[in-house]
mmCIF file of C-alpha atoms in Angstrom:
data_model
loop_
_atom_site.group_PDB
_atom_site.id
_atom_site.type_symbol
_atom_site.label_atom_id
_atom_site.label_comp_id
_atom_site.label_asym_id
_atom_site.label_seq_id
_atom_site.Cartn_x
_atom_site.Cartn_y
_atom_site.Cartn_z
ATOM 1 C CA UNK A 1 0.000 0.000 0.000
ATOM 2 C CA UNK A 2 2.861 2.556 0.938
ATOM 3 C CA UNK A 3 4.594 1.951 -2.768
ATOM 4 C CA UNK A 4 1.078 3.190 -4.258
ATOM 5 C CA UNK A 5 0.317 6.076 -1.671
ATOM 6 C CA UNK A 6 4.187 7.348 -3.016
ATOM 7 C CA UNK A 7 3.534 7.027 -6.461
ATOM 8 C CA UNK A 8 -0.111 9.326 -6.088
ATOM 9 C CA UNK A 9 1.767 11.777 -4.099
ATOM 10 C CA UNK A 10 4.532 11.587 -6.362
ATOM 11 C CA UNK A 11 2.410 12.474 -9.619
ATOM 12 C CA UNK A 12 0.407 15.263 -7.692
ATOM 13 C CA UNK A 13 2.927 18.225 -8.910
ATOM 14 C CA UNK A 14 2.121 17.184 -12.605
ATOM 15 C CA UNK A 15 -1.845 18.395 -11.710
ATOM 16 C CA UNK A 16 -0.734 21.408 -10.050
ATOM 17 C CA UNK A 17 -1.680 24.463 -12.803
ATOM 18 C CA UNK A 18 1.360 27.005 -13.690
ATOM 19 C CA UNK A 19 1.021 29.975 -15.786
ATOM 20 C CA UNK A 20 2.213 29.796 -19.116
ATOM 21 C CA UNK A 21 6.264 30.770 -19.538
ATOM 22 C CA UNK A 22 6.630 30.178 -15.340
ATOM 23 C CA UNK A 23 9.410 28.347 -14.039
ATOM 24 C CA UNK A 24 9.620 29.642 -10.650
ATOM 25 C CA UNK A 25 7.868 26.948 -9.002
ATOM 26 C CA UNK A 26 10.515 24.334 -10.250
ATOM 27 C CA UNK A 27 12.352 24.694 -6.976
ATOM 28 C CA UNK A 28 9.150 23.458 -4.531
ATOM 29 C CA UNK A 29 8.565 20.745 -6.733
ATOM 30 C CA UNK A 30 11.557 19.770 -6.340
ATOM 31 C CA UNK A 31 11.547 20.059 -2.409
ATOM 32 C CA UNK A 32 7.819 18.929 -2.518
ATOM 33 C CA UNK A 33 9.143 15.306 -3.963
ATOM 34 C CA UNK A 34 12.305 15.088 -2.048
ATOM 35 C CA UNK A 35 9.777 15.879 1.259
ATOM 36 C CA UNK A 36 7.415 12.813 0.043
ATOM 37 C CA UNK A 37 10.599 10.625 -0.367
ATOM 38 C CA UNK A 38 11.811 11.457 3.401
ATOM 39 C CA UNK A 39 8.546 10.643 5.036
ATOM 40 C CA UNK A 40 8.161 7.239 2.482
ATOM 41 C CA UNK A 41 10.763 6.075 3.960
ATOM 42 C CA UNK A 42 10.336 7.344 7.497
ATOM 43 C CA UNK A 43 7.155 5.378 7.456
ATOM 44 C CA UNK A 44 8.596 2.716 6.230
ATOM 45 C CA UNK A 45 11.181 2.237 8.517
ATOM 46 C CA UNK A 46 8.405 2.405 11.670
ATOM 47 C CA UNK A 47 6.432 -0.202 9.938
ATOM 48 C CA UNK A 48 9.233 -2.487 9.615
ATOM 49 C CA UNK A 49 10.551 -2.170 13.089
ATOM 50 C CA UNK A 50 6.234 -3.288 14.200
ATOM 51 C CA UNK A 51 6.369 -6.221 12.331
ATOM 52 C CA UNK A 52 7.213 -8.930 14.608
ATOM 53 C CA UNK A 53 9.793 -11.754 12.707
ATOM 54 C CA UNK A 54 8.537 -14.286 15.456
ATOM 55 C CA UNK A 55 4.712 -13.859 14.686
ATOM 56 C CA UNK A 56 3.756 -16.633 12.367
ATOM 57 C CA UNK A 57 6.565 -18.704 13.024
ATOM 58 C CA UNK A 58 5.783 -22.587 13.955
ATOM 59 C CA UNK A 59 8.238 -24.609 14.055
ATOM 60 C CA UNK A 60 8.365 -27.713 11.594
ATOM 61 C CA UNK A 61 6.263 -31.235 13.058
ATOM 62 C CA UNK A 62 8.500 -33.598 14.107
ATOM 63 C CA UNK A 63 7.796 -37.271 13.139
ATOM 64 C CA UNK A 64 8.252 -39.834 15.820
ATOM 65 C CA UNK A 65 9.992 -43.026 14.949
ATOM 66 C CA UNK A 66 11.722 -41.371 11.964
ATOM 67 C CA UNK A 67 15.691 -41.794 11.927
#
């Protein structure tokens, strides 16, 4: 889900309207998708430090009588 939220905020400054001839607002955009990219992967690190690597773990029957 966090790969998809990215790419939608990622595309959002190609629908933001600019006057004709202006190239001033290169340098937010800019900002504005380095921004997303720092909190992607802020969020990504908390989720991954939650997940528990022992959660749906069981460990493989045994068979008694086996060699």
């Amino acid at each position: 889900m966090l790969p998809i939220i990215g790419f939608i905020l990622w595309l959002l400054p190609m629908l933001w309207v600019r006057d004709e001839g202006d190239t001033g607002g290169l340098a937010g955009t800019v900002v504005y998708v380095f921004v997303v990219w720092m909190v992607l992967i802020a969020v990504a690190f908390v989720v991954a430090r939650r997940i528990d690597p022992t959660d749906d773990v069981e460990p493989p029957p045994t068979r008694e009588g086996s060699d």
